[in-house]
PDB file of C-alpha atoms in Angstrom:
ATOM      1  CA  MET H 364     -29.831  37.315  -1.360  1.00 49.00           C
ATOM      2  CA  ASN H 365     -27.001  34.801  -1.256  1.00 54.00           C
ATOM      3  CA  HIS H 366     -25.140  34.901   2.070  1.00 55.00           C
ATOM      4  CA  MET H 367     -22.412  32.427   1.261  1.00 55.00           C
ATOM      5  CA  SER H 368     -19.044  33.221   2.717  1.00 56.00           C
ATOM      6  CA  TYR H 369     -15.794  32.214   1.144  1.00 56.00           C
ATOM      7  CA  PHE H 370     -12.648  31.108   2.872  1.00 60.00           C
ATOM      8  CA  MET H 371      -9.515  31.792   0.879  1.00 59.00           C
ATOM      9  CA  ARG H 372      -7.078  28.962   1.456  1.00 69.00           C
ATOM     10  CA  PHE H 373      -4.386  29.745  -1.070  1.00 75.00           C
ATOM     11  CA  PRO H 374      -2.504  32.958  -1.924  1.00 76.00           C
ATOM     12  CA  LYS H 375      -3.919  35.309  -4.534  1.00 81.00           C
ATOM     13  CA  GLY H 376      -7.298  33.551  -4.467  1.00 79.00           C
ATOM     14  CA  ARG H 377      -6.042  30.417  -6.177  1.00 80.00           C
ATOM     15  CA  LYS H 378      -8.424  27.498  -6.001  1.00 81.00           C
ATOM     16  CA  LYS H 379      -5.887  24.692  -6.313  1.00 82.00           C
ATOM     17  CA  ALA H 380      -2.428  23.976  -4.983  1.00 81.00           C
ATOM     18  CA  THR H 381       0.297  21.403  -5.236  1.00 85.00           C
ATOM     19  CA  THR H 382       1.933  20.181  -2.062  1.00 86.00           C
ATOM     20  CA  LEU H 383       5.463  18.927  -1.622  1.00 93.00           C
ATOM     21  CA  SER H 384       6.225  16.720   1.363  1.00 95.00           C
ATOM     22  CA  TYR H 385       9.481  15.091   2.402  1.00 96.00           C
ATOM     23  CA  ASP H 386      10.223  12.699   5.262  1.00 95.00           C
ATOM     24  CA  ASP H 387      12.954  12.028   7.797  1.00 94.00           C
ATOM     25  CA  GLY H 388      15.132  15.155   7.678  1.00 94.00           C
ATOM     26  CA  VAL H 389      17.931  13.660   5.592  1.00 94.00           C
ATOM     27  CA  THR H 390      21.096  15.450   4.501  1.00 94.00           C
ATOM     28  CA  GLN H 391      19.910  15.643   0.867  1.00 95.00           C
ATOM     29  CA  ASP H 392      17.208  18.048   2.043  1.00 97.00           C
ATOM     30  CA  ALA H 393      19.810  20.827   2.230  1.00 97.00           C
ATOM     31  CA  ARG H 394      20.113  20.872  -1.561  1.00 97.00           C
ATOM     32  CA  LEU H 395      16.378  20.362  -1.963  1.00 97.00           C
ATOM     33  CA  VAL H 396      15.507  23.338   0.261  1.00 98.00           C
ATOM     34  CA  ALA H 397      18.009  25.505  -1.636  1.00 97.00           C
ATOM     35  CA  LEU H 398      16.463  24.533  -4.993  1.00 97.00           C
ATOM     36  CA  MET H 399      12.931  25.032  -3.698  1.00 97.00           C
ATOM     37  CA  SER H 400      13.880  28.464  -2.427  1.00 96.00           C
ATOM     38  CA  GLU H 401      15.537  29.375  -5.727  1.00 97.00           C
ATOM     39  CA  TYR H 402      12.377  28.499  -7.673  1.00 95.00           C
ATOM     40  CA  GLY H 403       9.856  29.837  -5.169  1.00 93.00           C
ATOM     41  CA  PHE H 404       8.481  26.532  -3.887  1.00 94.00           C
ATOM     42  CA  LYS H 405       7.532  25.698  -0.321  1.00 94.00           C
ATOM     43  CA  GLY H 406       6.947  22.314   1.216  1.00 96.00           C
ATOM     44  CA  THR H 407       6.453  20.324   4.370  1.00 97.00           C
ATOM     45  CA  PHE H 408       9.342  18.505   6.003  1.00 98.00           C
ATOM     46  CA  ASN H 409       8.301  15.664   8.298  1.00 97.00           C
ATOM     47  CA  ILE H 410      11.015  15.229  10.885  1.00 97.00           C
ATOM     48  CA  ASN H 411      11.619  12.578  13.517  1.00 95.00           C
ATOM     49  CA  ALA H 412      13.798  14.447  16.016  1.00 96.00           C
ATOM     50  CA  GLY H 413      14.998  11.239  17.662  1.00 94.00           C
ATOM     51  CA  SER H 414      17.295  10.691  14.686  1.00 93.00           C
ATOM     52  CA  TRP H 415      19.303  13.728  15.860  1.00 92.00           C
ATOM     53  CA  TYR H 416      20.396  11.769  18.925  1.00 86.00           C
ATOM     54  CA  ALA H 417      20.818   8.290  17.389  1.00 79.00           C
ATOM     55  CA  SER H 418      24.282   6.787  17.077  1.00 70.00           C
ATOM     56  CA  ASN H 419      23.530   5.603  13.526  1.00 72.00           C
ATOM     57  CA  ARG H 420      21.501   8.306  11.812  1.00 73.00           C
ATOM     58  CA  ASN H 421      21.365   6.603   8.371  1.00 81.00           C
ATOM     59  CA  GLY H 422      21.760   9.855   6.460  1.00 88.00           C
ATOM     60  CA  ALA H 423      19.611  11.942   8.806  1.00 91.00           C
ATOM     61  CA  MET H 424      20.778  15.450   9.590  1.00 93.00           C
ATOM     62  CA  SER H 425      22.155  16.427  12.958  1.00 93.00           C
ATOM     63  CA  LYS H 426      20.096  18.896  14.972  1.00 95.00           C
ATOM     64  CA  GLU H 427      22.525  21.682  14.029  1.00 95.00           C
ATOM     65  CA  GLN H 428      22.223  20.862  10.321  1.00 94.00           C
ATOM     66  CA  ALA H 429      18.429  20.764  10.560  1.00 96.00           C
ATOM     67  CA  ILE H 430      18.325  24.183  12.186  1.00 97.00           C
ATOM     68  CA  GLN H 431      20.566  25.613   9.472  1.00 97.00           C
ATOM     69  CA  VAL H 432      18.502  24.082   6.639  1.00 97.00           C
ATOM     70  CA  TYR H 433      14.895  24.443   7.817  1.00 97.00           C
ATOM     71  CA  LYS H 434      14.748  27.339  10.281  1.00 96.00           C
ATOM     72  CA  ASP H 435      13.664  30.547   8.569  1.00 94.00           C
ATOM     73  CA  SER H 436      13.337  28.711   5.218  1.00 96.00           C
ATOM     74  CA  GLY H 437       9.597  29.376   5.050  1.00 95.00           C
ATOM     75  CA  ASN H 438       8.842  25.665   4.844  1.00 96.00           C
ATOM     76  CA  GLU H 439       6.475  23.858   7.181  1.00 96.00           C
ATOM     77  CA  ILE H 440       7.873  21.489   9.803  1.00 97.00           C
ATOM     78  CA  ALA H 441       5.736  18.496  10.749  1.00 97.00           C
ATOM     79  CA  VAL H 442       5.820  15.679  13.298  1.00 97.00           C
ATOM     80  CA  HIS H 443       6.962  12.269  12.060  1.00 96.00           C
ATOM     81  CA  THR H 444       7.130  10.649  15.556  1.00 95.00           C
ATOM     82  CA  TYR H 445      10.210  10.837  17.721  1.00 96.00           C
ATOM     83  CA  SER H 446      11.752   7.518  16.702  1.00 94.00           C
ATOM     84  CA  HIS H 447      10.017   6.900  13.346  1.00 93.00           C
ATOM     85  CA  ALA H 448       7.933   4.228  15.058  1.00 90.00           C
ATOM     86  CA  SER H 449       5.290   2.247  13.196  1.00 88.00           C
ATOM     87  CA  LEU H 450       2.064   3.480  14.758  1.00 86.00           C
ATOM     88  CA  ARG H 451       0.207   0.241  14.217  1.00 84.00           C
ATOM     89  CA  GLU H 452       2.538  -1.476  16.683  1.00 85.00           C
ATOM     90  CA  LEU H 453       2.153   1.040  19.525  1.00 88.00           C
ATOM     91  CA  SER H 454      -0.229   1.261  22.455  1.00 90.00           C
ATOM     92  CA  PRO H 455      -2.221   4.493  22.690  1.00 89.00           C
ATOM     93  CA  THR H 456       0.071   5.686  25.499  1.00 92.00           C
ATOM     94  CA  HIS H 457       3.276   4.962  23.585  1.00 93.00           C
ATOM     95  CA  LEU H 458       1.827   6.483  20.398  1.00 92.00           C
ATOM     96  CA  THR H 459       0.920   9.663  22.273  1.00 93.00           C
ATOM     97  CA  CYS H 460       4.414   9.882  23.789  1.00 96.00           C
ATOM     98  CA  GLU H 461       6.078   9.415  20.382  1.00 95.00           C
ATOM     99  CA  ILE H 462       4.036  12.224  18.842  1.00 95.00           C
ATOM    100  CA  LEU H 463       4.150  14.688  21.726  1.00 96.00           C
ATOM    101  CA  ARG H 464       7.876  14.215  22.325  1.00 97.00           C
ATOM    102  CA  ASP H 465       8.642  14.897  18.662  1.00 97.00           C
ATOM    103  CA  LYS H 466       6.254  17.867  18.572  1.00 97.00           C
ATOM    104  CA  ALA H 467       7.767  19.459  21.688  1.00 98.00           C
ATOM    105  CA  ILE H 468      11.344  19.126  20.423  1.00 98.00           C
ATOM    106  CA  LEU H 469      10.454  20.465  16.970  1.00 98.00           C
ATOM    107  CA  GLU H 470       8.564  23.444  18.392  1.00 97.00           C
ATOM    108  CA  ASP H 471      11.407  24.261  20.762  1.00 98.00           C
ATOM    109  CA  THR H 472      14.049  23.845  18.056  1.00 97.00           C
ATOM    110  CA  PHE H 473      12.333  25.814  15.295  1.00 97.00           C
ATOM    111  CA  GLY H 474      10.386  28.307  17.415  1.00 96.00           C
ATOM    112  CA  CYS H 475       7.049  27.599  15.763  1.00 95.00           C
ATOM    113  CA  ILE H 476       3.815  25.765  16.449  1.00 95.00           C
ATOM    114  CA  VAL H 477       3.778  22.373  14.740  1.00 96.00           C
ATOM    115  CA  ARG H 478       0.281  21.336  13.660  1.00 93.00           C
ATOM    116  CA  ALA H 479       0.908  18.753  10.956  1.00 94.00           C
ATOM    117  CA  MET H 480       2.009  15.148  11.038  1.00 94.00           C
ATOM    118  CA  ALA H 481       2.982  12.478   8.544  1.00 93.00           C
ATOM    119  CA  TYR H 482       2.589   8.837   9.486  1.00 91.00           C
ATOM    120  CA  PRO H 483       5.850   6.853   9.474  1.00 92.00           C
ATOM    121  CA  PHE H 484       5.775   4.153   6.794  1.00 90.00           C
ATOM    122  CA  GLY H 485       2.478   5.635   5.561  1.00 83.00           C
ATOM    123  CA  PHE H 486       0.453   3.489   7.957  1.00 76.00           C
ATOM    124  CA  ARG H 487      -2.669   5.207   9.202  1.00 74.00           C
ATOM    125  CA  LEU H 488      -5.084   3.321  11.417  1.00 72.00           C
ATOM    126  CA  ALA H 489      -8.571   4.502  12.257  1.00 74.00           C
ATOM    127  CA  ASP H 490      -8.040   3.261  15.824  1.00 75.00           C
ATOM    128  CA  ASN H 491      -5.176   5.734  16.301  1.00 77.00           C
ATOM    129  CA  GLU H 492      -6.721   8.708  14.544  1.00 82.00           C
ATOM    130  CA  GLU H 493      -8.264  10.219  17.676  1.00 83.00           C
ATOM    131  CA  TYR H 494      -4.923  10.213  19.502  1.00 81.00           C
ATOM    132  CA  VAL H 495      -3.055  11.698  16.574  1.00 84.00           C
ATOM    133  CA  ILE H 496      -5.571  14.528  16.157  1.00 85.00           C
ATOM    134  CA  ARG H 497      -5.449  15.389  19.852  1.00 86.00           C
ATOM    135  CA  CYS H 498      -1.662  15.480  19.826  1.00 87.00           C
ATOM    136  CA  VAL H 499      -1.150  17.817  16.875  1.00 85.00           C
ATOM    137  CA  GLN H 500      -4.002  20.230  17.510  1.00 81.00           C
TER     138      GLN H 500
END
């Protein structure tokens, strides 16, 4: 007798999925989220909350705009570090602070548990992996 168990990861038993992921919480995301909602798509939005408080946000949404666009949209919110710092330039302590600060603000703002993270600039270092995993678990 075969005792294999199956874990269904996707709705309706689908075996494959496409993911959509967007970085930085920019103002253009408002239109993107509206279009995704209209066509039944969901995605992950990687947000660096520090941009909400910066004097020059370079197109990033304000905190109020982000709440309006993302909260209750059904999309996933993910950590992108507080200040969009390049992780390969940070000490383990500074890296941990960047991640945990962003995570705490995002969870408080959106009222959800944040378990995902996208690396700023796409740089992923094996040396930092342990710290990142501990922070977003």
